[in-house]
PDB file of C-alpha atoms and ligand atoms in Angstrom:
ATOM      1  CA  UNK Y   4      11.980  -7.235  -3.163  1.00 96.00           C
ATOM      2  CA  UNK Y   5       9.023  -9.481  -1.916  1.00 97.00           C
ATOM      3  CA  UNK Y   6       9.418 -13.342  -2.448  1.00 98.00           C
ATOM      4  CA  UNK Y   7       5.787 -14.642  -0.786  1.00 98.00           C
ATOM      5  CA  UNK Y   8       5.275 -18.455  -0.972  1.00 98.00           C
ATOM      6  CA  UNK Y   9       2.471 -20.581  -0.057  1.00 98.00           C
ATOM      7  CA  UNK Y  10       1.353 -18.000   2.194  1.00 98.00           C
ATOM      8  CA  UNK Y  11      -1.810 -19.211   4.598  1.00 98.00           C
ATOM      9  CA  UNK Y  12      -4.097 -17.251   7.121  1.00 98.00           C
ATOM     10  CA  UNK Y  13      -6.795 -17.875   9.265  1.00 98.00           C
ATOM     11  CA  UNK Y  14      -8.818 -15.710  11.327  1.00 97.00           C
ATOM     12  CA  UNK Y  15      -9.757 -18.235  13.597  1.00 96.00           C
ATOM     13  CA  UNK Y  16     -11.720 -20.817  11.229  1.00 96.00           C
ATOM     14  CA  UNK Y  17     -11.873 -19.052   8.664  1.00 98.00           C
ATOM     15  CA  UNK Y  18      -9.476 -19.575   6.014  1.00 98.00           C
ATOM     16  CA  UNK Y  19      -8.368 -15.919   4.871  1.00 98.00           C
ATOM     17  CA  UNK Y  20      -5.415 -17.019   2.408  1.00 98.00           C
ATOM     18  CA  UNK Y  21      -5.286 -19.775   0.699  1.00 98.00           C
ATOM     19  CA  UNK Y  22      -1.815 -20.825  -0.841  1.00 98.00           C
ATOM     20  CA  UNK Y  23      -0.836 -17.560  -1.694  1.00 98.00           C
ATOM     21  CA  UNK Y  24       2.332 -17.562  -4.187  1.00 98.00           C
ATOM     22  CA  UNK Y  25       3.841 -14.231  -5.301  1.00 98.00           C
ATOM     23  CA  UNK Y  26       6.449 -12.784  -6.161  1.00 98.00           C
ATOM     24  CA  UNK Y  27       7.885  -8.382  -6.712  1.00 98.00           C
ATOM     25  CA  UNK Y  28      10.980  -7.288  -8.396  1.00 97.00           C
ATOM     26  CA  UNK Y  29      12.507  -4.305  -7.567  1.00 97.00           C
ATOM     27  CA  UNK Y  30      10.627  -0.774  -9.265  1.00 97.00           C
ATOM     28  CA  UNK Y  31       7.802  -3.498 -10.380  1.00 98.00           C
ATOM     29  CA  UNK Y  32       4.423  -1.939  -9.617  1.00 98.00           C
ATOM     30  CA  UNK Y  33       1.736  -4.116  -9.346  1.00 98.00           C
ATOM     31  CA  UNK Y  34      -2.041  -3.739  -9.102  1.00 98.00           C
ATOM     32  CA  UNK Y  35      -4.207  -5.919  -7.073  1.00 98.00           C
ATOM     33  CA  UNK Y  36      -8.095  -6.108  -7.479  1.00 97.00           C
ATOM     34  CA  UNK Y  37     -10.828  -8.411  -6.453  1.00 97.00           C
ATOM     35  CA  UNK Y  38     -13.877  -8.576  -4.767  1.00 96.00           C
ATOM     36  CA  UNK Y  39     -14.698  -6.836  -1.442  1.00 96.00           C
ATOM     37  CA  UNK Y  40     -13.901  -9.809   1.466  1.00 97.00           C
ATOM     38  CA  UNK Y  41     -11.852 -11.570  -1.196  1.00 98.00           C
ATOM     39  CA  UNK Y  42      -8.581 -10.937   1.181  1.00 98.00           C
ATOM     40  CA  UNK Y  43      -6.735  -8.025  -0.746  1.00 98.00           C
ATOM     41  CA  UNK Y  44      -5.831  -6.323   2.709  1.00 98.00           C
ATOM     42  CA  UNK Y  45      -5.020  -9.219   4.223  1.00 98.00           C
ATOM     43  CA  UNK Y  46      -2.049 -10.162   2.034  1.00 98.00           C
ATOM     44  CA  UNK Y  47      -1.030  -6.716   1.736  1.00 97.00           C
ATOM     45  CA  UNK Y  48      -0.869  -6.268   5.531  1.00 97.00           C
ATOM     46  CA  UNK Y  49       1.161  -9.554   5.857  1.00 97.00           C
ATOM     47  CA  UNK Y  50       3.779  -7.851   4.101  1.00 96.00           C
ATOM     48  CA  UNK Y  51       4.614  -5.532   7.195  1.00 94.00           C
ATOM     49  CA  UNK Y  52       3.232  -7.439   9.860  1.00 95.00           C
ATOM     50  CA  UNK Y  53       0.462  -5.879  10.504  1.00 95.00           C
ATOM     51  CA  UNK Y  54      -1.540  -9.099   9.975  1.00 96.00           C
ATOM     52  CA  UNK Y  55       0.319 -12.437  11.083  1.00 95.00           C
ATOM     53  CA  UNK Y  56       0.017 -15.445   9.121  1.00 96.00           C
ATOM     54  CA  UNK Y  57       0.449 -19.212   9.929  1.00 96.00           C
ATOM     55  CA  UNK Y  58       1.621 -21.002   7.291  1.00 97.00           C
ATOM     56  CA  UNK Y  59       4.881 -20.231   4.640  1.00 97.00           C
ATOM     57  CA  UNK Y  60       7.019 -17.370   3.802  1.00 97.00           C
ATOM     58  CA  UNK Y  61       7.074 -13.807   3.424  1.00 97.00           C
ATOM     59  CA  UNK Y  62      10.803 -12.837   2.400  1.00 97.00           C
ATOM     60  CA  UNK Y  63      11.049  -8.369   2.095  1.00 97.00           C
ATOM     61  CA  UNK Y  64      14.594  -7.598   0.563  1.00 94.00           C
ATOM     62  CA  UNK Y  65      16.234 -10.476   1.689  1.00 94.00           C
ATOM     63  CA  UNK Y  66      15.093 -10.198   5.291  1.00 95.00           C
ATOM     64  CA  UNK Y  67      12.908 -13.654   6.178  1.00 95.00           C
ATOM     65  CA  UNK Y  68       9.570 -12.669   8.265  1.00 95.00           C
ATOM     66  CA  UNK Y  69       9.199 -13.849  11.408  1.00 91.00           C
ATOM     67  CA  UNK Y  70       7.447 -12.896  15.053  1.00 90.00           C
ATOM     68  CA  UNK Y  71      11.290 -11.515  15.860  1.00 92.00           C
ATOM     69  CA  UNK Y  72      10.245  -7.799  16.930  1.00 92.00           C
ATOM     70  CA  UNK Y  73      13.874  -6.575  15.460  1.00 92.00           C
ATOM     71  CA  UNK Y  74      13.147  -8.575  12.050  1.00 92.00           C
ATOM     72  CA  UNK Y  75       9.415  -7.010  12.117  1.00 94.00           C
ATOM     73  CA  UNK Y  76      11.048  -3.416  12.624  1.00 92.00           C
ATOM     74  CA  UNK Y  77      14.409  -3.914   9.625  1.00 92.00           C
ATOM     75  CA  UNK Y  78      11.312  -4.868   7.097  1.00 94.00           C
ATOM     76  CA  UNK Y  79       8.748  -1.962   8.273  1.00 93.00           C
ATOM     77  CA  UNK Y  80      11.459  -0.127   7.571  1.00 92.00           C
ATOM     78  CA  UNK Y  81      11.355  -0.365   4.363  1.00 95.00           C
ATOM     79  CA  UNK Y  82       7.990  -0.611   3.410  1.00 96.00           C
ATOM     80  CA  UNK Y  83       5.260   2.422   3.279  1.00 96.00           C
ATOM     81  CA  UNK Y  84       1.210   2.008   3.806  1.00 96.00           C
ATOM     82  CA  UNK Y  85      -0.865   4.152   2.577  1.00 97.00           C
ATOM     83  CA  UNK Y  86      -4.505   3.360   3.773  1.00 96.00           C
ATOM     84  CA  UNK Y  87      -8.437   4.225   2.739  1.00 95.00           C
ATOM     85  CA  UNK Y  88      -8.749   6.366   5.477  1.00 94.00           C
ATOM     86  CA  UNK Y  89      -5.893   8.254   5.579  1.00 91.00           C
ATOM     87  CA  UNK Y  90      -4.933   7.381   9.082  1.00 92.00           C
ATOM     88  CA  UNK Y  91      -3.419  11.036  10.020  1.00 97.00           C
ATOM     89  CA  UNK Y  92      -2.988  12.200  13.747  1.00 97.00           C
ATOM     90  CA  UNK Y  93      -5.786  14.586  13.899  1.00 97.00           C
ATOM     91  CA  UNK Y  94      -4.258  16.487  17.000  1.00 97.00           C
ATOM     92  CA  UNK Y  95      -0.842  16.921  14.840  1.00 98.00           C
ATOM     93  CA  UNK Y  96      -0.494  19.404  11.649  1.00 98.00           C
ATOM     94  CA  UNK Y  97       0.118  18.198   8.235  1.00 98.00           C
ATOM     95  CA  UNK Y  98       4.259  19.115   8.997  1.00 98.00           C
ATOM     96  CA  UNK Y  99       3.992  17.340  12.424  1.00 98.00           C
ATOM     97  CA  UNK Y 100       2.501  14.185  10.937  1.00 97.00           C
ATOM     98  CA  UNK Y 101       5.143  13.752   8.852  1.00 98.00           C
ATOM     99  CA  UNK Y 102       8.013  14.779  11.256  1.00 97.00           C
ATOM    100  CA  UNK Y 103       6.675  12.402  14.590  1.00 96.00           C
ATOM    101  CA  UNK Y 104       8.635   8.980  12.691  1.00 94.00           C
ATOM    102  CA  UNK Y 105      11.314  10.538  11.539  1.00 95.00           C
ATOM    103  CA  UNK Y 106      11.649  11.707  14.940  1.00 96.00           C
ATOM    104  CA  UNK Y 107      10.862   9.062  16.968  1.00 93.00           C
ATOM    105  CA  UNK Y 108      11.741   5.885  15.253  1.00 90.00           C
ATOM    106  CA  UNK Y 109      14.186   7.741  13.223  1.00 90.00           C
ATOM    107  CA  UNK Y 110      16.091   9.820  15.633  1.00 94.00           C
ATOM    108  CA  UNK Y 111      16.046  12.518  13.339  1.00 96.00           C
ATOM    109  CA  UNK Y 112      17.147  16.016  14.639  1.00 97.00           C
ATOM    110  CA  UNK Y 113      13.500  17.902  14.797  1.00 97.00           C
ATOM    111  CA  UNK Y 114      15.130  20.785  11.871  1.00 97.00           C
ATOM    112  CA  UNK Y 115      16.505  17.926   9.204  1.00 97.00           C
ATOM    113  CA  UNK Y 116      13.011  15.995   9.895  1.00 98.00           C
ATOM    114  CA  UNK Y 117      11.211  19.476   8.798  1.00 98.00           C
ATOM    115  CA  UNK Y 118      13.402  19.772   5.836  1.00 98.00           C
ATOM    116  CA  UNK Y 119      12.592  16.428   4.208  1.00 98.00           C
ATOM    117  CA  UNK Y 120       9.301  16.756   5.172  1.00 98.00           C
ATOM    118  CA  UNK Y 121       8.674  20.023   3.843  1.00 98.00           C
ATOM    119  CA  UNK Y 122      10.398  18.614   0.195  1.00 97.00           C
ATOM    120  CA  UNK Y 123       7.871  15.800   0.292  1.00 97.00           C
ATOM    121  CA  UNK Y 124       5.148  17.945   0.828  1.00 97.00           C
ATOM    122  CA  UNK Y 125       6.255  19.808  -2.140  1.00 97.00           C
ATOM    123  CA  UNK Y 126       6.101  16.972  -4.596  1.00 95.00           C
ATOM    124  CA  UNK Y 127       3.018  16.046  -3.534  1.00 96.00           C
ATOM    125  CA  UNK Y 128       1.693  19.983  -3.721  1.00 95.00           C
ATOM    126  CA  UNK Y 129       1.009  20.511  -0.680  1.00 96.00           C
ATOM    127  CA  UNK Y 130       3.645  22.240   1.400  1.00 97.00           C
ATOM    128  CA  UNK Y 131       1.357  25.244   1.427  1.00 97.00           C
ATOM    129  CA  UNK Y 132      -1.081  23.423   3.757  1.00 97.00           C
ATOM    130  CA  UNK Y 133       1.892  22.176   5.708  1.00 98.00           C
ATOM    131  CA  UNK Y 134       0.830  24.300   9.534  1.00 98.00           C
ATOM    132  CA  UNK Y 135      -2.841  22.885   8.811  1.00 98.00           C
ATOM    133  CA  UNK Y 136      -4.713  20.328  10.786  1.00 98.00           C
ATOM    134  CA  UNK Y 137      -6.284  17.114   8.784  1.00 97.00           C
ATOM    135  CA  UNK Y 138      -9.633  18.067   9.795  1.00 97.00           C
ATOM    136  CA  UNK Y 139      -8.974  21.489   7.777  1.00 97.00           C
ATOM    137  CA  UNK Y 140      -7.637  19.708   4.408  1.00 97.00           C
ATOM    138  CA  UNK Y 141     -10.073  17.736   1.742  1.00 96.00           C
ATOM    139  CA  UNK Y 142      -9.660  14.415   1.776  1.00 96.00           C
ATOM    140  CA  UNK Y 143      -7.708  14.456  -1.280  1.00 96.00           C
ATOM    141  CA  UNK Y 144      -5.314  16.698   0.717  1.00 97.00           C
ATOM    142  CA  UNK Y 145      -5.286  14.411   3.416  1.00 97.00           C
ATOM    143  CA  UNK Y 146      -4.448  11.008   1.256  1.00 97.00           C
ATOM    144  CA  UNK Y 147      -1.427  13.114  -0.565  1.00 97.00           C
ATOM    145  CA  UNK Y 148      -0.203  13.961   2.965  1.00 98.00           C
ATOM    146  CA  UNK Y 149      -0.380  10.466   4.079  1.00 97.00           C
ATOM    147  CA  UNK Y 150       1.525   9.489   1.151  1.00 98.00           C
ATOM    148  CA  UNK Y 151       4.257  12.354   1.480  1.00 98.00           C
ATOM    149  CA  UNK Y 152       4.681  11.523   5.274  1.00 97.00           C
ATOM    150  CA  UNK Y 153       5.298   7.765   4.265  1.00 97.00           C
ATOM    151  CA  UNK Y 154       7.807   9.090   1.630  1.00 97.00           C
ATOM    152  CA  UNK Y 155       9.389  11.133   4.578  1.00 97.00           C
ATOM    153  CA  UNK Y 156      11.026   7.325   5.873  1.00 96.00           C
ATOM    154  CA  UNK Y 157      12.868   6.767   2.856  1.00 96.00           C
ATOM    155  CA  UNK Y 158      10.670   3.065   1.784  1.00 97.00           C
ATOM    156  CA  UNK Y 159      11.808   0.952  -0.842  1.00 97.00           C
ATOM    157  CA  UNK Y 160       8.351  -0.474  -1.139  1.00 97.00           C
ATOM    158  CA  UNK Y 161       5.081   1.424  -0.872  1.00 98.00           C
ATOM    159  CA  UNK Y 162       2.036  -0.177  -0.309  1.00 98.00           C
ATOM    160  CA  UNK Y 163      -1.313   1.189  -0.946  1.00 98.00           C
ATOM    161  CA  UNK Y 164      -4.934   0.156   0.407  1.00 98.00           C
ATOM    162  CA  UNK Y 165      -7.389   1.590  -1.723  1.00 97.00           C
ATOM    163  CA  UNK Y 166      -5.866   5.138  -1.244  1.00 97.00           C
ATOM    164  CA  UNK Y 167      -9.046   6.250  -3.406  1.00 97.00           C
ATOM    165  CA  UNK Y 168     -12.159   4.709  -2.189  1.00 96.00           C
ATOM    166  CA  UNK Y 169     -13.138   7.076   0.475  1.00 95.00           C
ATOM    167  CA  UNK Y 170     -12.515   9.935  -2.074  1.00 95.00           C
ATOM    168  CA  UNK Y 171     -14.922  12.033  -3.413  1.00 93.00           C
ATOM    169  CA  UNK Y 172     -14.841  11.623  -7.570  1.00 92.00           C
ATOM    170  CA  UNK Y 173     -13.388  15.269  -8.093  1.00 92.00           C
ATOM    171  CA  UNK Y 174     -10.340  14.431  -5.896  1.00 95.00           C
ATOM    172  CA  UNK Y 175      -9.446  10.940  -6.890  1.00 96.00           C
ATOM    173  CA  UNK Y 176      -7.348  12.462  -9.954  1.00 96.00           C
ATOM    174  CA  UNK Y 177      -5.324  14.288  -7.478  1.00 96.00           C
ATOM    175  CA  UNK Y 178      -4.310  10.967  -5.682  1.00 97.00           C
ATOM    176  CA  UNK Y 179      -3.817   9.027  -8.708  1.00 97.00           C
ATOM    177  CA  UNK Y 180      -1.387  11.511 -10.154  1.00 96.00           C
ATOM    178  CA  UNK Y 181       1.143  11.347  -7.315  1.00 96.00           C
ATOM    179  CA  UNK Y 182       0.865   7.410  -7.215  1.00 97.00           C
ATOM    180  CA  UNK Y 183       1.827   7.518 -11.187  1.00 97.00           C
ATOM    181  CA  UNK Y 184       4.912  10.100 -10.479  1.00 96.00           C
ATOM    182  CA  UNK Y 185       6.062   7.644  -7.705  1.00 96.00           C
ATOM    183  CA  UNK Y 186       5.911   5.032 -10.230  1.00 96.00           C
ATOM    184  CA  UNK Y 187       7.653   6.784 -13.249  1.00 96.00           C
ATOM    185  CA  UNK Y 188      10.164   7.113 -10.289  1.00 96.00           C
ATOM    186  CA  UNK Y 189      10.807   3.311 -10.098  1.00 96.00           C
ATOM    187  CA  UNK Y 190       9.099   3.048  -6.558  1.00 97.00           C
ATOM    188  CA  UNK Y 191       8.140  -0.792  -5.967  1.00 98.00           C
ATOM    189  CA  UNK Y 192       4.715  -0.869  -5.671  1.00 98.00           C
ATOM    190  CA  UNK Y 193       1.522  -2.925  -4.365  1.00 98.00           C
ATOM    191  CA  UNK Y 194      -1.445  -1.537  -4.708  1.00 98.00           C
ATOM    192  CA  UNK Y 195      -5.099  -2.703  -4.128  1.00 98.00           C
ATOM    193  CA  UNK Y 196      -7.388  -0.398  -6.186  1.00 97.00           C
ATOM    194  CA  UNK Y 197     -10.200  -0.766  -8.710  1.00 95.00           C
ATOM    195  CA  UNK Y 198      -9.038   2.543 -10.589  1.00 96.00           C
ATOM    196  CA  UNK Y 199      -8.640   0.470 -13.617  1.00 95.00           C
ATOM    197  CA  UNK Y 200      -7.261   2.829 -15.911  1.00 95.00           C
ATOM    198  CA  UNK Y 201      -4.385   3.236 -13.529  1.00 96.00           C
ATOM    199  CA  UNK Y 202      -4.042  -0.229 -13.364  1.00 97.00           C
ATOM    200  CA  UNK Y 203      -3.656  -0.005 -17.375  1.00 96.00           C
ATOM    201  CA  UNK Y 204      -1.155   2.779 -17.220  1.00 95.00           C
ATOM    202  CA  UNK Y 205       1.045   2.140 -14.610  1.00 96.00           C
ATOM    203  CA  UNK Y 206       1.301  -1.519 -13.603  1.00 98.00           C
ATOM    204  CA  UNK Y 207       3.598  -4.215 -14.988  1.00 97.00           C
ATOM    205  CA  UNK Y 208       1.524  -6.572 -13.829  1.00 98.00           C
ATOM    206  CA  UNK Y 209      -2.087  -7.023 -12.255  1.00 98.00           C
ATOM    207  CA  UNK Y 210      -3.672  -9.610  -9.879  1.00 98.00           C
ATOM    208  CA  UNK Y 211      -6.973 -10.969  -9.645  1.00 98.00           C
ATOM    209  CA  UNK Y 212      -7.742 -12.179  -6.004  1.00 98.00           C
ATOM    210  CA  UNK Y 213     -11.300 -14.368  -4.648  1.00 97.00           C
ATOM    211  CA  UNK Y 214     -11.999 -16.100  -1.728  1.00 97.00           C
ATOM    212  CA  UNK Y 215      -8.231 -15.769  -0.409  1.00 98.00           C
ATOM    213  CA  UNK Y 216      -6.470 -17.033  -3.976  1.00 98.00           C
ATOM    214  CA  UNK Y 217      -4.991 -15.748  -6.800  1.00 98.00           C
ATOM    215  CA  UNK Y 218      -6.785 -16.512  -9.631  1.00 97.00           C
ATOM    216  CA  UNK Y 219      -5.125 -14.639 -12.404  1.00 97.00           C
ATOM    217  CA  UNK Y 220      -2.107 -12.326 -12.579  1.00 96.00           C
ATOM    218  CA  UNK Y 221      -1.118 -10.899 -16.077  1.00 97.00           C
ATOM    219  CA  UNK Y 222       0.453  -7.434 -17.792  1.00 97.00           C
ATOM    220  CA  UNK Y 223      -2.624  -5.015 -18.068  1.00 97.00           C
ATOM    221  CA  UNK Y 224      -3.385  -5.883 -21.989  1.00 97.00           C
ATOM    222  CA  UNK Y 225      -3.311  -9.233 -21.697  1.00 96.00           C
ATOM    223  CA  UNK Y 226      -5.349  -9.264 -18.280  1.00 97.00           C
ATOM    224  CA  UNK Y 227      -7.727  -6.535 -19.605  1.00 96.00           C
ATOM    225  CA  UNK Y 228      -7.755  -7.590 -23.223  1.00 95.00           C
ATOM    226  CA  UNK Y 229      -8.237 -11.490 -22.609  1.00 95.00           C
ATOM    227  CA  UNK Y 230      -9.322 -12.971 -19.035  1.00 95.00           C
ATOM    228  CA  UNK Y 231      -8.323 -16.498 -18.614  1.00 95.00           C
ATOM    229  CA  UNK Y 232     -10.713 -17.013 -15.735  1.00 95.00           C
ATOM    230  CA  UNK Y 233     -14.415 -16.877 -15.541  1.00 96.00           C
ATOM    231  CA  UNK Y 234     -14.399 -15.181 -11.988  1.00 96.00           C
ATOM    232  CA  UNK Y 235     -11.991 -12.326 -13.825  1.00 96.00           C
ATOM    233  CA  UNK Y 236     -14.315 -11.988 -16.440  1.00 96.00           C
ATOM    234  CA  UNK Y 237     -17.361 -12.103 -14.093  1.00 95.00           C
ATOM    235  CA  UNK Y 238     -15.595  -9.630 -12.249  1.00 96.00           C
ATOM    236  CA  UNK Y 239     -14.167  -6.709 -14.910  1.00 94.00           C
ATOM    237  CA  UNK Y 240     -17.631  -7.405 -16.217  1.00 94.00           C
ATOM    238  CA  UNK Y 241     -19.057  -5.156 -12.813  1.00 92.00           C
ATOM    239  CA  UNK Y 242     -16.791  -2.761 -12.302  1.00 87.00           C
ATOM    240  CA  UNK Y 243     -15.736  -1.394 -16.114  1.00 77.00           C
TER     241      UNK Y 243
HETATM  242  P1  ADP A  26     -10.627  -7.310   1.045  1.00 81.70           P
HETATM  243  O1  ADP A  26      -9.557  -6.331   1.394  1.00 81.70           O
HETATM  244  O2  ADP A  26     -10.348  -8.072  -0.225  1.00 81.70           O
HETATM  245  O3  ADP A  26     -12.002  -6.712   1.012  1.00 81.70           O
HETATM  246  P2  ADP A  26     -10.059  -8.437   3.644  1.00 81.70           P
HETATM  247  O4  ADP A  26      -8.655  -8.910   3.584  1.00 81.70           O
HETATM  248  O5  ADP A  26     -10.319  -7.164   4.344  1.00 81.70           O
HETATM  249  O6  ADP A  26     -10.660  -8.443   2.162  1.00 81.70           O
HETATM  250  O7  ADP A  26     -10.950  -9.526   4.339  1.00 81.70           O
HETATM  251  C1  ADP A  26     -11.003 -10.868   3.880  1.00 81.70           C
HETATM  252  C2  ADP A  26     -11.968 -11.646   4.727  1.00 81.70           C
HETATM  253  O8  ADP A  26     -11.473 -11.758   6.050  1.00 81.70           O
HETATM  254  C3  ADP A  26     -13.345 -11.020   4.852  1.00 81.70           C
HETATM  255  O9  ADP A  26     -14.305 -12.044   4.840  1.00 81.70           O
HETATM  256  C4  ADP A  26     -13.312 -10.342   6.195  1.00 81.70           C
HETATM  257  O10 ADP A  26     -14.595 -10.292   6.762  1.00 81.70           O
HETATM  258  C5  ADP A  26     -12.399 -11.235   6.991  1.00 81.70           C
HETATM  259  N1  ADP A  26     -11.628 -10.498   7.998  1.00 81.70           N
HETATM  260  C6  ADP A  26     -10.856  -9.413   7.780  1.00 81.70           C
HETATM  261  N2  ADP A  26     -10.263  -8.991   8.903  1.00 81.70           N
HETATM  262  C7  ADP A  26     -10.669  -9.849   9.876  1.00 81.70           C
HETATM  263  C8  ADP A  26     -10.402  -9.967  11.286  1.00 81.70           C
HETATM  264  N3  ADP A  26      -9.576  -9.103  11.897  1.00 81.70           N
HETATM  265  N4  ADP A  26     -11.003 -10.955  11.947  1.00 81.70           N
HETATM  266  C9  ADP A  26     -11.823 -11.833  11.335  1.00 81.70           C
HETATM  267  N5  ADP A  26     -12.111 -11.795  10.010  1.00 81.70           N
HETATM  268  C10 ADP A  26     -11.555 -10.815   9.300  1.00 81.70           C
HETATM  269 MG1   MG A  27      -9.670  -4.300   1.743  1.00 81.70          MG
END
């Protein structure tokens, strides 16, 4: 699904990405940790664009990256983002947030837009809310609505920021519970979090990023239960 190789960035002088190698199956769900500045978004961002790189190759189901606006649009596509912050339309209800692509980008008539929308909202529990505005929903509500409005375009890849750092403790659960459905659903998945015990549970594989490399990337119980690298150790050493 995602073939990466010797993937480089720079923001300006600064070398962001250094030699970057990696590769995703299809339904493999993969956990990505590291510390803060280390270049977690970065990468993940490359994968739709958002960020462009300057050096190697970023291939997303079969379709080569390049500046090509039509390649750029095939590939986002077919990959979700799910951010810290949530990133809903404040002006827009909970429905209407998750209708305005399908729309739009779609072409989706505005009554079959509702529909899938409204059975998104529903796995994620929170079609009830669905005539709300963000500002009215916690912030838990608010992440499961970004995730269910990303759902609404049909990805074949999610990617998620750390979807739980700007939650409160009581509401993280909440988050972490639809991300582990999506993933007993076979979703392909990137995600950069520190919720370790997800990592444990749900990924096939997790990744240890510093200073723009990966150092380390292992199945949870071997990457848990015996860190090759000193940084990893260093690192688990902090945060468990
Ligand atoms: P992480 O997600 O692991 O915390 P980031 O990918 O956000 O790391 O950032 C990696 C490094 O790149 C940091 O040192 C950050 O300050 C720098 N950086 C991020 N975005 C930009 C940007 N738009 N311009 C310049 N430097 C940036
Ligand atoms: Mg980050």
């Amino acid at each position: 699904m995602i073939e990466i190789t010797r993937l480089n960035k720079w923001y300006g002088d600064f070398h962001v990405l250094r030699d970057i190698d990696l590769t995703v199956a299809k339904g493999e769900r993969i956990v990505i940790c590291g510390p803060s500045g280390s270049g977690k978004s970065t990468m993940i961002r490359c994968i739709n664009h958002l960020e462009e790189h300057q050096q190697g190759e970023i291939v997303v189901g079969g379709i080569p990256m390049t500046r090509d606006v039509k390649r750029i649009e095939q590939i986002r596509r077919r990959v979700g983002m799910v951010f810290q912050h949530f990133n809903l339309f404040p002006h827009l209800t909970v429905l209407e947030n998750c209708c305005l692509a399908q729309v739009w980008v779609q072409k989706k008539p505005r009554r079959e837009a509702e529909k899938i929308a409204m059975e998104y909202l529903e796995r994620v529990r929170i079609a009830n809310q669905a005539q709300k505005y963000p500002g009215q929903l916690s912030g838990g509500q608010q992440q499961r609505v970004a995730i269910a409005r990303s759902l609404c375009m049909h990805p074949e890849i999610m990617l998620f920021d750390e979807p739980t750092s700007a939650l409160d403790p009581e509401m993280i659960k909440e988050v972490l519970d639809v991300m582990v459905q999506l993933a007993s659903e076979g979703m392909t998945m990137l995600c950069v979090t520190h919720e370790m015990g997800f990592a444990k549970t749900v990924a096939d594989r997790v990744i240890f990023m510093d200073q723009g490399q990966i150092i380390e990337q292992n199945p949870p119980t071997e990457f848990f239960g015996n860190p090759r690298s000193a940084r990893t150790r260093e690192f688990l050493s902090q945060i468990l």
